mmCIF file of C-alpha atoms and ligand atoms in Angstrom:
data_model
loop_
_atom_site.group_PDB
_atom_site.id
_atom_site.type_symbol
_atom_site.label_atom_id
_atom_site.label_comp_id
_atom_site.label_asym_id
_atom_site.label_seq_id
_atom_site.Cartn_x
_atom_site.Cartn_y
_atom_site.Cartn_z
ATOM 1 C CA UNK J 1 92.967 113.866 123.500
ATOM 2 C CA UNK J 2 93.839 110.916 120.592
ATOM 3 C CA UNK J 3 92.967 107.743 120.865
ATOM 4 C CA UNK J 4 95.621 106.953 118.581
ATOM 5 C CA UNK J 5 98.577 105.425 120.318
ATOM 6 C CA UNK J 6 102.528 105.898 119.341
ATOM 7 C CA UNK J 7 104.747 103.118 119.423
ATOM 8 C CA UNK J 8 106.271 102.984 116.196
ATOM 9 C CA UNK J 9 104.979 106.195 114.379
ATOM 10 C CA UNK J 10 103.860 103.881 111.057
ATOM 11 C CA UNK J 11 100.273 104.255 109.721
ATOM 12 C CA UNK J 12 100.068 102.139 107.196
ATOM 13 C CA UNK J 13 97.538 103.599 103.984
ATOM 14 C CA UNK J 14 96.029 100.468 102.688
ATOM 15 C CA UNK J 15 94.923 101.336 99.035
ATOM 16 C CA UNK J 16 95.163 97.576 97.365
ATOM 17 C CA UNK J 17 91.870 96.880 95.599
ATOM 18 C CA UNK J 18 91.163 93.446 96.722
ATOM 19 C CA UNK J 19 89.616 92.542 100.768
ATOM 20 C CA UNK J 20 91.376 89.220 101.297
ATOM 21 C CA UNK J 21 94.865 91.281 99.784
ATOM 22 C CA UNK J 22 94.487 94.123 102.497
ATOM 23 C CA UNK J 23 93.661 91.526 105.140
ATOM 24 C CA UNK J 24 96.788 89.239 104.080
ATOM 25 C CA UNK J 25 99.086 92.823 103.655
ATOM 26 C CA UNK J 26 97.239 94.237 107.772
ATOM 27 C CA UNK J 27 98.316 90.344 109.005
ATOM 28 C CA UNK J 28 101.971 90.717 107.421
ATOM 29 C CA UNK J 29 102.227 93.902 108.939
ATOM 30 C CA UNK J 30 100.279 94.135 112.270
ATOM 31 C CA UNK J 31 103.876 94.343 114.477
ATOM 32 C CA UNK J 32 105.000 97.001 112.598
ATOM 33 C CA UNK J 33 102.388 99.798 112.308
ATOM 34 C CA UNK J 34 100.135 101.559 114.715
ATOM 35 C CA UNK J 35 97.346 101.730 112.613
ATOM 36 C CA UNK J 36 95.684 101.256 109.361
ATOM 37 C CA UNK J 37 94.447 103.806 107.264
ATOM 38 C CA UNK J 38 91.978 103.095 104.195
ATOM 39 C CA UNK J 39 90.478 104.931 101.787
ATOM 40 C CA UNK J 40 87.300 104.911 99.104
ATOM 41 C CA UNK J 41 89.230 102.233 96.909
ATOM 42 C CA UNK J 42 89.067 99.895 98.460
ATOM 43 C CA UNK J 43 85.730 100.338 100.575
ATOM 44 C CA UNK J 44 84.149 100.808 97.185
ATOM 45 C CA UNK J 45 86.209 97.776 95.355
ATOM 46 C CA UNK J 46 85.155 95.335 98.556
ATOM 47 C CA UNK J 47 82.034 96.338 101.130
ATOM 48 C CA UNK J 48 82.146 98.497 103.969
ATOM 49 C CA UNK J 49 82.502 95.509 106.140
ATOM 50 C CA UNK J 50 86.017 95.404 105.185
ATOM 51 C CA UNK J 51 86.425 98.384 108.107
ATOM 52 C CA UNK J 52 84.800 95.694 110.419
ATOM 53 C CA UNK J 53 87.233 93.000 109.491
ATOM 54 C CA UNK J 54 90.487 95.379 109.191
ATOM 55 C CA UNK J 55 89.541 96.746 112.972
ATOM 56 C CA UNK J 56 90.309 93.081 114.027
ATOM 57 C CA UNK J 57 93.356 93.745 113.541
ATOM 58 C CA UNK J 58 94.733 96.874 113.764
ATOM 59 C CA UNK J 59 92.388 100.250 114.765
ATOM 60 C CA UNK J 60 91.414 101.551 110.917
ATOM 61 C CA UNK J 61 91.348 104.839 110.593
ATOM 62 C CA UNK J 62 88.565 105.851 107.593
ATOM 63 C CA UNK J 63 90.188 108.385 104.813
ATOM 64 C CA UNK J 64 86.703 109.229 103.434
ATOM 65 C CA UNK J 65 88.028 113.035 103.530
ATOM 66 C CA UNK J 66 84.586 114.021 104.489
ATOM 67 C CA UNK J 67 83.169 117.290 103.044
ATOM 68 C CA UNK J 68 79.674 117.821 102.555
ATOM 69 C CA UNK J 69 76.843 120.056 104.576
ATOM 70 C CA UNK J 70 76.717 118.861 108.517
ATOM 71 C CA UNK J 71 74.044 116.581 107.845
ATOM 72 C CA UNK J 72 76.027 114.308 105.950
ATOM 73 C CA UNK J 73 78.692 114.478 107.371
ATOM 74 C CA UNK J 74 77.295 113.304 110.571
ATOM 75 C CA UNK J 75 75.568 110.190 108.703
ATOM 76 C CA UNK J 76 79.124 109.778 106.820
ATOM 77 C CA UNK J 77 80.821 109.425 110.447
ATOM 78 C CA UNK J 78 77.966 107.815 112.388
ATOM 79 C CA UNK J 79 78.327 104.903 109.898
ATOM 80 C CA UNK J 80 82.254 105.030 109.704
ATOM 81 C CA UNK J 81 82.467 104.432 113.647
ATOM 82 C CA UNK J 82 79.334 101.693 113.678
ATOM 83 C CA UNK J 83 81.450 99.995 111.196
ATOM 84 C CA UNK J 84 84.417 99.883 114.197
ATOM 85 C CA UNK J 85 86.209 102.476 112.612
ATOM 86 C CA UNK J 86 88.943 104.361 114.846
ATOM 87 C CA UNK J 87 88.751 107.828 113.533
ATOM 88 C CA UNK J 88 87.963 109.481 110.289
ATOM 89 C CA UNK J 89 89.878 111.920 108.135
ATOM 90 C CA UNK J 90 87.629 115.104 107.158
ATOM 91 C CA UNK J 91 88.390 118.140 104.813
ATOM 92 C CA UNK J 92 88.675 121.791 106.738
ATOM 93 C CA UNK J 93 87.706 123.824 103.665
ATOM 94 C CA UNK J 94 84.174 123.198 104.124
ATOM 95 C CA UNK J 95 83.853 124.969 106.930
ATOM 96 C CA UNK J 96 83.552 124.964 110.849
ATOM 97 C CA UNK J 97 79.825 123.888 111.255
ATOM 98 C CA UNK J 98 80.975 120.129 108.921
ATOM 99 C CA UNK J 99 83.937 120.113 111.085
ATOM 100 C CA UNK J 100 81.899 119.829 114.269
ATOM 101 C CA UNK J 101 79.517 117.865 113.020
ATOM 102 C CA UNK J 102 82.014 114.866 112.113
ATOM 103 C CA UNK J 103 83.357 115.780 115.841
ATOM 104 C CA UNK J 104 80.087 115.116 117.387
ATOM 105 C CA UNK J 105 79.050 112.241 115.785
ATOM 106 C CA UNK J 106 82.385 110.648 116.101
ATOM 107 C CA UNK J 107 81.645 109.465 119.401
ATOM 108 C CA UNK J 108 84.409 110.231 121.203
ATOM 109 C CA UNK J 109 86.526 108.321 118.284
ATOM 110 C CA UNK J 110 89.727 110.279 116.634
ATOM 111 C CA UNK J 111 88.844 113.146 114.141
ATOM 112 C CA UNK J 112 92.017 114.006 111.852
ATOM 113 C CA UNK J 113 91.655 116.998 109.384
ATOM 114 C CA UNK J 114 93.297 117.139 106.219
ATOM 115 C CA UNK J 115 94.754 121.327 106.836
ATOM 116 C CA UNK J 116 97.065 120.768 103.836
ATOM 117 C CA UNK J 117 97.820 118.448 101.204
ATOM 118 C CA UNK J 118 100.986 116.305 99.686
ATOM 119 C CA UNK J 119 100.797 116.533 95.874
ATOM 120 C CA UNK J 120 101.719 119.396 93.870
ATOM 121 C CA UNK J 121 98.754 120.927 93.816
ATOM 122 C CA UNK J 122 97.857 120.699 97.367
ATOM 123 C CA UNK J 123 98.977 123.935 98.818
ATOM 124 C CA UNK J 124 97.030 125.859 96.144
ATOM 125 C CA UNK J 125 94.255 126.733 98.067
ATOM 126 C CA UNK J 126 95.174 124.629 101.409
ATOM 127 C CA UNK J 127 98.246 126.864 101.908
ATOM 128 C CA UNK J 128 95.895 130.373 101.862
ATOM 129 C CA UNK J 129 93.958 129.651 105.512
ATOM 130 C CA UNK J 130 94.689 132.342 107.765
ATOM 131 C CA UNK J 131 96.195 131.039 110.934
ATOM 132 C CA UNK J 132 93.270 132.619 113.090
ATOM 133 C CA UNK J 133 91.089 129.975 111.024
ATOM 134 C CA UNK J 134 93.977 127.420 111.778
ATOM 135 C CA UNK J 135 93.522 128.356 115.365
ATOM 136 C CA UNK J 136 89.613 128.079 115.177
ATOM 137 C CA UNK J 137 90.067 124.605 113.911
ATOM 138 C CA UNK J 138 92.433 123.702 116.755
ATOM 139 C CA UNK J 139 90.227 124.748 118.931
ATOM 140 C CA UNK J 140 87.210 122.644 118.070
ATOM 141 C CA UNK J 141 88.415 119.269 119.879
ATOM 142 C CA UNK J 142 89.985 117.228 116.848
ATOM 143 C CA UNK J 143 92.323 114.807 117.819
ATOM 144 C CA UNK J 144 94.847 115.665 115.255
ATOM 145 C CA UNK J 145 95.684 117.192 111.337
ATOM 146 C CA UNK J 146 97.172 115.909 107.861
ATOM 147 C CA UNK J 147 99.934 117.302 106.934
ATOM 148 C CA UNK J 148 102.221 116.936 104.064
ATOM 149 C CA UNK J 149 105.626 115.179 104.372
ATOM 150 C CA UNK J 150 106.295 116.876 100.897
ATOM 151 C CA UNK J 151 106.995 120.279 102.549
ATOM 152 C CA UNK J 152 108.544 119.912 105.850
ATOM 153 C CA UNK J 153 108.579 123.418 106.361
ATOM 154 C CA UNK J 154 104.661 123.463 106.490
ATOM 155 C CA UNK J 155 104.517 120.833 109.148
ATOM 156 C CA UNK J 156 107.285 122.854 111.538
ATOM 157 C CA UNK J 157 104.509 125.548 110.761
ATOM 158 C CA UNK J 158 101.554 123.795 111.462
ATOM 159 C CA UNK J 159 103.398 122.276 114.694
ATOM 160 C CA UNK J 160 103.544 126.067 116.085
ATOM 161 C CA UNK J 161 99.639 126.118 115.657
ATOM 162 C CA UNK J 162 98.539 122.732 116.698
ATOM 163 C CA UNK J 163 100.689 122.403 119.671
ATOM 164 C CA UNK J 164 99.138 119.527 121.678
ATOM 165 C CA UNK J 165 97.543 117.506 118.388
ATOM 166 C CA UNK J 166 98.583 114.939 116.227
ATOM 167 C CA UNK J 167 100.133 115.443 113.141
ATOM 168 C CA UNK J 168 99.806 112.372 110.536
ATOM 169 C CA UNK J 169 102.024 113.019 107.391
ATOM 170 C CA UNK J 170 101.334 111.459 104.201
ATOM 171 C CA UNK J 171 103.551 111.711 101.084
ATOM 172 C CA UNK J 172 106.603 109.395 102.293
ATOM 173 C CA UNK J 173 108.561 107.242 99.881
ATOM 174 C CA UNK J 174 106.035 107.222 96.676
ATOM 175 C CA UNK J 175 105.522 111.473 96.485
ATOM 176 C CA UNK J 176 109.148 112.075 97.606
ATOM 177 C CA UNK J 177 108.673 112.774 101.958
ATOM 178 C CA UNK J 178 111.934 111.621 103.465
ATOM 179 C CA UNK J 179 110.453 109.964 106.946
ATOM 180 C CA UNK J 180 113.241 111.129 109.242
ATOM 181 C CA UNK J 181 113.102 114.369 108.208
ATOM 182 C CA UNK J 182 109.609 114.684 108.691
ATOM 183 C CA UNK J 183 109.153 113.040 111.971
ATOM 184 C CA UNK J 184 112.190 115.882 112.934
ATOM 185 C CA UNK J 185 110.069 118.580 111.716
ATOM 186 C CA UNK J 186 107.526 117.184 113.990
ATOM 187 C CA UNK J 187 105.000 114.748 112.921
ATOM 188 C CA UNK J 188 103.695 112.032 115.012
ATOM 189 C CA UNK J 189 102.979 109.830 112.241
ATOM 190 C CA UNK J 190 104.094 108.742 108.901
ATOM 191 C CA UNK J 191 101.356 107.423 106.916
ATOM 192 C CA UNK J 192 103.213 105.185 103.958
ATOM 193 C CA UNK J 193 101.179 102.868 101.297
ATOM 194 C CA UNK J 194 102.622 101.962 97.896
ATOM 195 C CA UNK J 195 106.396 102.053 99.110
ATOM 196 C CA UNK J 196 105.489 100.158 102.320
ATOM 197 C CA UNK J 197 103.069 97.536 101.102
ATOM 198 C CA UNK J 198 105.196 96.826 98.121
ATOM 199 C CA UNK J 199 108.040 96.427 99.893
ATOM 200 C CA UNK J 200 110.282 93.086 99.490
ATOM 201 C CA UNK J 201 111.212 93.515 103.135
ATOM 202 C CA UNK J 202 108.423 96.008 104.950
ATOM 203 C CA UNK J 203 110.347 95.774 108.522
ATOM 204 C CA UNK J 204 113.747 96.656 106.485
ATOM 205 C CA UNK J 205 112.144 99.509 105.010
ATOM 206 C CA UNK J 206 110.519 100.912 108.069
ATOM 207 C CA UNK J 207 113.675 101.107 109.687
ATOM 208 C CA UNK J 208 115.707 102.640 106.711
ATOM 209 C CA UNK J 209 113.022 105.898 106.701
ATOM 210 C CA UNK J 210 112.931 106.145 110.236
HETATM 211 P P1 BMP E 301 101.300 106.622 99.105
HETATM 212 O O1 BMP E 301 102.273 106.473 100.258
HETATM 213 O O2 BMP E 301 101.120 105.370 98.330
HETATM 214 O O3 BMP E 301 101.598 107.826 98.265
HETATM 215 O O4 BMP E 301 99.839 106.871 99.750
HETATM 216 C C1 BMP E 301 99.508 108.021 100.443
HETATM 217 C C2 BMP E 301 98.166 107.874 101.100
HETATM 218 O O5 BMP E 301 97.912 109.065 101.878
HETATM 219 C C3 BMP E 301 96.987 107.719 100.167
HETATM 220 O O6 BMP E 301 96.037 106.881 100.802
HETATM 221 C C4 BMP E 301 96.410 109.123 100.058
HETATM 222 O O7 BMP E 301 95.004 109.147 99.885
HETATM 223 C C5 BMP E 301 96.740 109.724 101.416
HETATM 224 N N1 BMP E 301 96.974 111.167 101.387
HETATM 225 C C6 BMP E 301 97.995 111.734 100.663
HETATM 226 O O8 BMP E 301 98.749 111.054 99.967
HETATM 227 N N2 BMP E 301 98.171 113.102 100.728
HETATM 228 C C7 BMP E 301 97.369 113.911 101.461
HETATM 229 O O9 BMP E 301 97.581 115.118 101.479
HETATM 230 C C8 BMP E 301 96.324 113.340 102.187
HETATM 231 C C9 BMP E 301 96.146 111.958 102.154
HETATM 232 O O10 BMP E 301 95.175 111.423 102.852
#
């Protein structure tokens, strides 16, 4: 079971460089997302604490795509979560020992695994998993995968797999994803940044890809 609640299907990625930006862009926006997803630029470009002050206002999901040996992993989501993080995003191709290992030390917070990716590229070794690996992953007790809203096709087949998880879909707007079509093909979530945080009029926008 997610955490993660629906109301308007909007996670917002939050990849501006700058803490009191993001925390100016999370306050402009708080009504219209569920969520706030950031990611190593701007953790590294501001402290860690910015998780902290972010989770004040909406429930910040960390994209540190975690994929290293169990070990660190587990200090990598400890740390996340102490921080007041939501959930964290980790990579599948490292295997189903690192998987568990985020799951465990998440602390009953929201695990979301990156199954395939949005840019070109992405499905190059992401699209070979067999779908009994797809199925082992399922099975684990992650809340819910990343899939791409670049190939709707992939998340109507990743729907048939994870049946009763979330799927977050980034790649809307900026890399092409029409939102409408991908929430159809059966995502839970979009997850916009550059076409959403630039936006003249964010609410406007929101509506128009919906
Ligand atoms: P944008 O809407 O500006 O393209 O941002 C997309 C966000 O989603 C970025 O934070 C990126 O790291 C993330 N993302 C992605 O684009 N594709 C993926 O397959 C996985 C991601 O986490």
């Amino acid at each position: 079971m997610a955490n993660l609640e629906k109301k308007s299907s909007i996670i917002l990625a939050l990849d501006v460089l700058n803490s009191d930006k993001a925390i100016e862009i999370a306050n402009k926006l708080r009504d219209e997302i569920d969520a706030i997803k950031i990611n190593y630029p701007l953790v590294l470009n501001s402290s860690p604490e910015i998780v902290s002050e972010l989770s004040k206002i909406k429930p910040v999901i960390c994209d540190f795509k975690v994929a290293d040996i169990p070990y660190i992993n587990s200090l990598i989501t400890k740390r996340a979560i102490q921080l007041g993080a939501s959930g964290i995003i980790c990579h599948s191709f490292v295997g189903l020992d690192s998987l568990k290992s985020c799951i465990e030390n998440a602390n009953g917070k929201d695990v979301f695994v990156v199954v395939e990716m949005s840019h070109p590229g992405g499905n190059e070794n992401y699209g070979k998993f067999s779908e009994n690996y797809l199925k082992e992953i399922n099975g684990l007790g992650i809340s819910g995968i990343i899939a791409p809203a670049t190939r709707v096709d992939r998340i109507k087949y990743y729907r048939t797999i994870f049946k009763d998880k979330l799927i977050l879909s980034p790649g809307v707007g900026a890399q092409g994803g029409k939102g409408k079509e991908v929430l159809d093909s059966g995502a839970d979530f979009l997850i916009i940044g550059r076409s959403l945080y630039n936006s003249d009029d964010p609410k406007g926008y929101i509506k128009k890809i919906k």
